[in-house]
Amino acid sequence: MSGGALAYLRRVHDAFRGLDDGVVATYIPELGKADPDGFSIVVATVEGDVFEVGNAAQRFTIQSISKPFMFGAALEAHGREEVGRRVGVEPSGDAFNSILLDEKSNRPYNPMVNAGAIATTAMLPGATRPERGKAMLELFRRYAGHSLTVDAAVYASESTTGHRNRAISYLMLNFGMVPDRIEEILELYFAQCSTLVSCRDLAIMGACLANDGVNPVTGERAIRQDYVRDLLSVMYTCGLYDFSGEWAYHVGLPAKSGVAGGLLAVVPGRMAIAVFSPRLDARGNSVRGIAVCRRMAEDLGLHVFDRGTPAAIGRLMQFFR
Ligand code: GLN
């Protein structure tokens, strides 16, 4: 089985390694130091098999791909109703760092854009800042299967230049959307974004969502089964910001991107695909990440509304041959 999958991934990697559109994010100065040519693809299946091409162990910051996992933690701590009062599930159709809030319902639009993610981070349980920091790393540990750490330089860079995120947070405070401990919530938000992962880690984190919430490598449950669909739903409709509609149409998989160049797509019941390539398009999504997922979705019939057709099943069988 591994022969077919690996050979296929190598072909996809070869096909897109020359694609050098896009630029590395520089608005967080420390991210500007990333090697623009770094490129890896990892597939982790619900059986716990992992197929990787490129430097799959190279670490980068998870950035916004932390958002669905933190949304899951909020759901587990407070339940769907309470979380739903504080953050919506409506695509904003706007940029990830948009200052737009849904003033009618007095909530940020969804947990995948910065405003909603900051409101979600504020819901992480714990009595003190250190306790909440520990809860965050413990959450990521269950998904990745080993302990993750925060990149101190990126964290400092996020914190000293995060004026826009501060502005969003204070505006939410003004509307009573978040509790009155903004600097502490932001610290935790910057720390979650600055958590280091490899492309392999990301694929395994995604495979937990493909596998009804259980880490397929360690066997440990990462999230309650009944909340997996909540995460996948908002990833499907909001995961790529103002490119979410195009993505849902052409690729058709729940996914989340991050400005360090990570992109994670989940094929429910089957596998997760993680791509790392730091060159971003104007919306802050990895150019090669989108190209790889689009190609794989077409080749393997992975679009959620394509699954089950005989042609799609045939192509997927070839992948795992
Ligand atoms: N840390 C980044 C920010 O808050 C995360 C954004 C992203 O990955 N899209 O601006």
Short mmCIF file of C-alpha atoms and ligand atoms in Angstrom, two decimals:
data_model
loop_
_atom_site.label_atom_id
_atom_site.label_comp_id
_atom_site.label_asym_id
_atom_site.label_seq_id
_atom_site.Cartn_x
_atom_site.Cartn_y
_atom_site.Cartn_z
CA MET A 1 0.00 0.00 0.00
CA SER A 2 2.79 2.44 0.90
CA GLY A 3 4.45 2.10 -2.51
CA GLY A 4 1.51 3.54 -4.41
CA ALA A 5 0.83 6.35 -1.97
CA LEU A 6 4.43 7.50 -1.66
CA ALA A 7 5.11 7.35 -5.37
CA TYR A 8 1.96 9.36 -5.96
CA LEU A 9 2.91 12.01 -3.37
CA ARG A 10 6.39 12.30 -4.91
CA ARG A 11 4.82 12.98 -8.29
CA VAL A 12 2.62 15.71 -6.82
CA HIS A 13 5.60 17.21 -4.97
CA ASP A 14 7.63 17.23 -8.21
CA ALA A 15 4.75 18.78 -10.12
CA PHE A 16 4.54 21.81 -7.82
CA ARG A 17 8.08 22.36 -6.53
CA GLY A 18 8.65 24.83 -9.40
CA LEU A 19 5.56 26.86 -8.51
CA ASP A 20 7.07 29.95 -6.93
CA ASP A 21 4.17 32.39 -6.94
CA GLY A 22 3.42 34.17 -3.69
CA VAL A 23 5.50 35.64 -0.92
CA VAL A 24 6.46 34.70 2.62
CA ALA A 25 4.45 36.58 5.31
CA THR A 26 6.33 39.57 6.65
CA TYR A 27 3.74 41.36 8.77
CA ILE A 28 4.99 39.34 11.72
CA PRO A 29 8.67 40.25 11.18
CA GLU A 30 10.01 36.95 12.47
CA LEU A 31 8.02 34.99 9.85
CA GLY A 32 9.85 36.85 7.09
CA LYS A 33 12.92 34.72 7.88
CA ALA A 34 11.29 31.51 6.60
CA ASP A 35 12.91 29.73 3.66
CA PRO A 36 10.45 30.43 0.82
CA ASP A 37 11.35 27.16 -0.91
CA GLY A 38 10.59 24.84 2.02
CA PHE A 39 8.01 22.32 0.77
CA SER A 40 6.62 19.15 2.28
CA ILE A 41 3.48 17.04 1.92
CA VAL A 42 2.33 14.50 4.50
CA VAL A 43 -0.69 12.19 4.47
CA ALA A 44 -1.75 10.53 7.73
CA THR A 45 -4.50 7.93 7.50
CA VAL A 46 -7.07 6.79 10.05
CA GLU A 47 -5.17 3.49 10.17
CA GLY A 48 -2.16 5.40 11.53
CA ASP A 49 -0.06 5.14 8.36
CA VAL A 50 1.99 8.23 7.56
CA PHE A 51 3.37 9.03 4.09
CA GLU A 52 5.72 11.96 3.72
CA VAL A 53 7.61 13.80 1.00
CA GLY A 54 10.04 16.71 1.44
CA ASN A 55 11.42 17.78 4.80
CA ALA A 56 8.42 16.68 6.84
CA ALA A 57 10.25 17.18 10.16
CA GLN A 58 11.09 20.85 9.58
CA ARG A 59 9.24 22.93 12.14
CA PHE A 60 7.25 26.10 11.59
CA THR A 61 4.61 27.93 13.63
CA ILE A 62 1.08 26.55 13.46
CA GLN A 63 -0.51 30.04 13.29
CA SER A 64 -4.19 29.96 12.39
CA ILE A 65 -4.31 26.17 12.07
CA SER A 66 -4.48 26.27 15.88
CA LYS A 67 -7.94 27.83 15.62
CA PRO A 68 -10.14 24.77 15.00
CA PHE A 69 -8.43 22.86 17.81
CA MET A 70 -8.95 25.72 20.27
CA PHE A 71 -12.59 25.92 19.13
CA GLY A 72 -12.88 22.24 20.06
CA ALA A 73 -11.46 22.95 23.51
CA ALA A 74 -14.02 25.72 24.04
CA LEU A 75 -16.83 23.35 23.01
CA GLU A 76 -15.63 20.65 25.37
CA ALA A 77 -15.40 23.12 28.24
CA HIS A 78 -18.64 25.06 27.72
CA GLY A 79 -20.88 23.12 25.32
CA ARG A 80 -22.33 24.08 21.96
CA GLU A 81 -24.97 26.49 23.25
CA GLU A 82 -22.71 28.64 25.39
CA VAL A 83 -19.94 28.75 22.77
CA GLY A 84 -22.56 29.64 20.15
CA ARG A 85 -23.59 32.65 22.21
CA ARG A 86 -20.04 34.00 22.05
CA VAL A 87 -18.90 33.16 18.52
CA GLY A 88 -20.88 32.55 15.33
CA VAL A 89 -20.39 30.01 12.53
CA GLU A 90 -21.04 32.34 9.61
CA PRO A 91 -18.35 32.91 6.96
CA SER A 92 -17.29 36.54 7.12
CA GLY A 93 -16.28 36.70 3.45
CA ASP A 94 -13.53 38.94 4.72
CA ALA A 95 -9.80 38.78 5.47
CA PHE A 96 -8.49 36.75 8.41
CA ASN A 97 -7.55 39.88 10.35
CA SER A 98 -10.73 41.76 9.56
CA ILE A 99 -12.06 44.12 12.20
CA LEU A 100 -15.61 43.33 11.12
CA LEU A 101 -17.90 41.99 13.87
CA ASP A 102 -21.48 40.74 13.70
CA GLU A 103 -23.06 43.55 15.67
CA LYS A 104 -26.58 42.16 15.23
CA SER A 105 -25.80 39.04 17.24
CA ASN A 106 -23.00 40.71 19.22
CA ARG A 107 -20.48 38.03 18.24
CA PRO A 108 -17.47 37.74 16.00
CA TYR A 109 -18.44 35.94 12.78
CA ASN A 110 -16.69 32.59 13.24
CA PRO A 111 -13.83 30.97 15.16
CA MET A 112 -11.55 30.70 12.09
CA VAL A 113 -10.91 34.46 11.68
CA ASN A 114 -8.80 36.32 14.23
CA ALA A 115 -11.68 38.02 16.06
CA GLY A 116 -13.55 34.76 16.59
CA ALA A 117 -10.38 32.90 17.47
CA ILE A 118 -9.50 35.46 20.13
CA ALA A 119 -13.01 35.08 21.59
CA THR A 120 -12.52 31.30 21.51
CA THR A 121 -9.12 31.52 23.20
CA ALA A 122 -10.79 33.53 25.98
CA MET A 123 -12.95 30.46 26.70
CA LEU A 124 -10.08 28.08 27.39
CA PRO A 125 -10.62 26.68 30.90
CA GLY A 126 -8.14 27.29 33.73
CA ALA A 127 -8.00 29.56 36.78
CA THR A 128 -4.76 31.37 35.95
CA ARG A 129 -2.75 32.34 32.87
CA PRO A 130 -0.14 29.57 33.45
CA GLU A 131 -2.94 27.01 33.89
CA ARG A 132 -4.55 28.07 30.62
CA GLY A 133 -1.17 27.95 28.88
CA LYS A 134 -0.70 24.42 30.14
CA ALA A 135 -4.20 23.42 29.01
CA MET A 136 -3.39 24.70 25.50
CA LEU A 137 -0.16 22.72 25.21
CA GLU A 138 -1.85 19.64 26.67
CA LEU A 139 -4.57 19.98 24.02
CA PHE A 140 -1.99 20.16 21.22
CA ARG A 141 -0.09 17.23 22.75
CA ARG A 142 -3.12 14.95 22.51
CA TYR A 143 -3.61 15.83 18.83
CA ALA A 144 0.06 15.64 17.81
CA GLY A 145 0.94 12.61 19.94
CA HIS A 146 3.89 14.36 21.61
CA SER A 147 4.61 17.63 23.44
CA LEU A 148 4.86 20.79 21.36
CA THR A 149 6.64 24.02 22.30
CA VAL A 150 6.17 27.72 21.60
CA ASP A 151 8.72 29.54 19.40
CA ALA A 152 9.90 32.35 21.67
CA ALA A 153 11.10 34.62 18.85
CA VAL A 154 7.87 34.39 16.84
CA TYR A 155 5.86 34.85 20.02
CA ALA A 156 7.79 38.03 20.89
CA SER A 157 7.41 39.27 17.32
CA GLU A 158 3.64 38.61 17.35
CA SER A 159 3.25 40.32 20.68
CA THR A 160 5.28 43.47 19.91
CA THR A 161 3.69 44.02 16.50
CA GLY A 162 0.17 42.68 17.14
CA HIS A 163 -1.52 46.08 17.16
CA ARG A 164 -4.30 44.98 14.88
CA ASN A 165 -5.16 41.97 17.02
CA ARG A 166 -5.10 44.30 20.05
CA ALA A 167 -7.46 46.69 18.27
CA ILE A 168 -9.84 43.82 17.41
CA SER A 169 -9.76 42.62 21.02
CA TYR A 170 -10.43 46.02 22.57
CA LEU A 171 -13.28 46.58 20.16
CA MET A 172 -14.75 43.23 21.23
CA LEU A 173 -14.28 44.27 24.86
CA ASN A 174 -16.18 47.46 24.09
CA PHE A 175 -19.11 45.32 22.87
CA GLY A 176 -18.85 42.94 25.83
CA MET A 177 -17.89 40.03 23.56
CA VAL A 178 -14.82 39.09 25.60
CA PRO A 179 -13.93 39.30 29.29
CA ASP A 180 -11.90 42.18 30.65
CA ARG A 181 -8.44 40.54 30.65
CA ILE A 182 -7.45 41.42 27.10
CA GLU A 183 -3.68 41.44 27.41
CA GLU A 184 -3.71 38.00 28.98
CA ILE A 185 -6.08 36.59 26.33
CA LEU A 186 -3.87 38.06 23.60
CA GLU A 187 -0.76 36.54 25.18
CA LEU A 188 -2.39 33.14 25.01
CA TYR A 189 -3.59 33.76 21.45
CA PHE A 190 -0.07 34.76 20.36
CA ALA A 191 1.32 31.68 22.11
CA GLN A 192 -1.14 29.35 20.34
CA CYS A 193 -0.18 30.88 16.97
CA SER A 194 3.54 30.56 17.78
CA THR A 195 3.38 26.86 18.65
CA LEU A 196 5.87 24.87 16.60
CA VAL A 197 4.71 21.94 14.48
CA SER A 198 6.15 19.90 11.65
CA CYS A 199 4.19 18.99 8.56
CA ARG A 200 4.04 15.47 9.99
CA ASP A 201 2.57 16.79 13.27
CA LEU A 202 -0.08 18.70 11.35
CA ALA A 203 -1.09 15.65 9.34
CA ILE A 204 -1.49 13.58 12.50
CA MET A 205 -3.47 16.37 14.21
CA GLY A 206 -5.78 16.40 11.21
CA ALA A 207 -6.00 12.62 11.16
CA CYS A 208 -7.49 12.80 14.69
CA LEU A 209 -10.38 14.75 13.14
CA ALA A 210 -10.63 12.28 10.23
CA ASN A 211 -10.73 9.46 12.81
CA ASP A 212 -13.72 10.66 14.89
CA GLY A 213 -11.49 12.42 17.41
CA VAL A 214 -9.01 9.63 18.23
CA ASN A 215 -5.30 10.01 17.42
CA PRO A 216 -4.75 7.08 15.03
CA VAL A 217 -1.06 6.77 15.96
CA THR A 218 -1.26 6.85 19.77
CA GLY A 219 -4.86 5.66 20.22
CA GLU A 220 -5.51 8.56 22.61
CA ARG A 221 -8.74 10.54 22.27
CA ALA A 222 -7.99 14.16 21.32
CA ILE A 223 -11.56 15.48 21.29
CA ARG A 224 -15.04 14.19 22.08
CA GLN A 225 -16.53 12.49 19.04
CA ASP A 226 -19.69 14.60 18.96
CA TYR A 227 -17.72 17.85 18.54
CA VAL A 228 -15.63 16.68 15.57
CA ARG A 229 -18.37 17.67 13.17
CA ASP A 230 -18.48 21.18 14.67
CA LEU A 231 -14.80 21.70 13.88
CA LEU A 232 -15.07 20.20 10.40
CA SER A 233 -18.14 22.31 9.58
CA VAL A 234 -16.47 25.64 10.33
CA MET A 235 -13.28 24.49 8.62
CA TYR A 236 -15.35 23.69 5.53
CA THR A 237 -17.18 27.01 5.43
CA CYS A 238 -14.61 29.40 6.93
CA GLY A 239 -11.18 27.72 7.01
CA LEU A 240 -9.57 29.64 4.15
CA TYR A 241 -11.06 33.05 5.01
CA ASP A 242 -12.26 34.93 1.94
CA PHE A 243 -11.20 32.03 -0.29
CA SER A 244 -13.44 29.56 1.57
CA GLY A 245 -16.17 29.43 -1.08
CA GLU A 246 -13.73 28.77 -3.93
CA TRP A 247 -11.98 26.16 -1.83
CA ALA A 248 -15.25 24.40 -0.90
CA TYR A 249 -16.23 24.34 -4.57
CA HIS A 250 -12.95 23.20 -6.10
CA VAL A 251 -11.36 21.11 -3.34
CA GLY A 252 -14.36 20.26 -1.21
CA LEU A 253 -12.63 19.36 2.05
CA PRO A 254 -12.71 20.87 5.54
CA ALA A 255 -9.38 22.67 5.89
CA LYS A 256 -7.42 25.35 7.68
CA SER A 257 -4.50 27.48 6.59
CA GLY A 258 -1.89 29.43 8.57
CA VAL A 259 0.33 32.36 7.61
CA ALA A 260 3.57 30.45 8.28
CA GLY A 261 2.68 28.32 5.23
CA GLY A 262 0.88 25.33 6.72
CA LEU A 263 -2.33 24.01 5.19
CA LEU A 264 -4.31 21.13 6.66
CA ALA A 265 -7.17 19.36 4.87
CA VAL A 266 -9.25 16.56 6.37
CA VAL A 267 -10.86 13.72 4.44
CA PRO A 268 -13.44 12.50 6.99
CA GLY A 269 -13.18 8.80 7.73
CA ARG A 270 -10.01 8.42 5.66
CA MET A 271 -7.03 10.70 6.19
CA ALA A 272 -5.58 14.17 6.57
CA ILE A 273 -3.33 15.97 4.10
CA ALA A 274 -0.82 18.52 5.44
CA VAL A 275 1.22 20.76 3.18
CA PHE A 276 3.96 23.16 4.21
CA SER A 277 5.10 25.85 1.79
CA PRO A 278 5.50 29.42 3.10
CA ARG A 279 4.84 31.35 -0.11
CA LEU A 280 1.38 32.87 0.40
CA ASP A 281 -1.16 34.40 -1.90
CA ALA A 282 -2.76 37.78 -1.22
CA ARG A 283 -5.30 36.18 1.15
CA GLY A 284 -2.64 34.63 3.35
CA ASN A 285 -3.05 31.03 2.10
CA SER A 286 -0.15 28.83 0.93
CA VAL A 287 -0.01 28.87 -2.89
CA ARG A 288 1.48 25.39 -3.22
CA GLY A 289 -0.75 24.16 -0.40
CA ILE A 290 -3.85 25.07 -2.38
CA ALA A 291 -2.41 23.67 -5.62
CA VAL A 292 -1.46 20.34 -3.99
CA CYS A 293 -4.83 19.85 -2.29
CA ARG A 294 -6.71 20.77 -5.43
CA ARG A 295 -4.70 18.28 -7.47
CA MET A 296 -5.11 15.52 -4.87
CA ALA A 297 -8.84 16.15 -4.52
CA GLU A 298 -9.22 15.83 -8.29
CA ASP A 299 -6.92 12.81 -8.72
CA LEU A 300 -8.29 10.86 -5.78
CA GLY A 301 -11.91 12.02 -5.85
CA LEU A 302 -11.67 13.46 -2.34
CA HIS A 303 -14.25 16.24 -2.66
CA VAL A 304 -16.87 15.46 0.01
CA PHE A 305 -19.60 15.55 -2.62
CA ASP A 306 -17.60 13.44 -5.05
CA ARG A 307 -16.92 10.56 -2.68
CA GLY A 308 -18.73 7.38 -3.47
CA THR A 309 -18.83 7.75 -7.24
CA PRO A 310 -17.26 4.71 -8.93
CA ALA A 311 -14.56 6.83 -10.58
CA ALA A 312 -13.56 8.39 -7.27
CA ILE A 313 -13.43 5.04 -5.50
CA GLY A 314 -11.27 3.63 -8.29
CA ARG A 315 -8.73 6.45 -8.02
CA LEU A 316 -8.59 6.21 -4.26
CA MET A 317 -8.00 2.44 -4.45
CA GLN A 318 -5.05 3.13 -6.74
CA PHE A 319 -3.60 5.56 -4.18
CA PHE A 320 -3.62 2.87 -1.51
CA ARG A 321 -2.56 0.02 -3.77
N1 GLN B 1 -0.82 35.07 14.30
C1 GLN B 1 -1.50 35.46 13.10
C2 GLN B 1 -2.37 36.67 13.38
O1 GLN B 1 -3.04 36.68 14.37
C3 GLN B 1 -2.29 34.29 12.60
C4 GLN B 1 -2.99 34.60 11.33
C5 GLN B 1 -3.05 33.47 10.34
O2 GLN B 1 -2.36 32.46 10.39
N2 GLN B 1 -3.84 33.69 9.33
O3 GLN B 1 -2.40 37.61 12.63
#
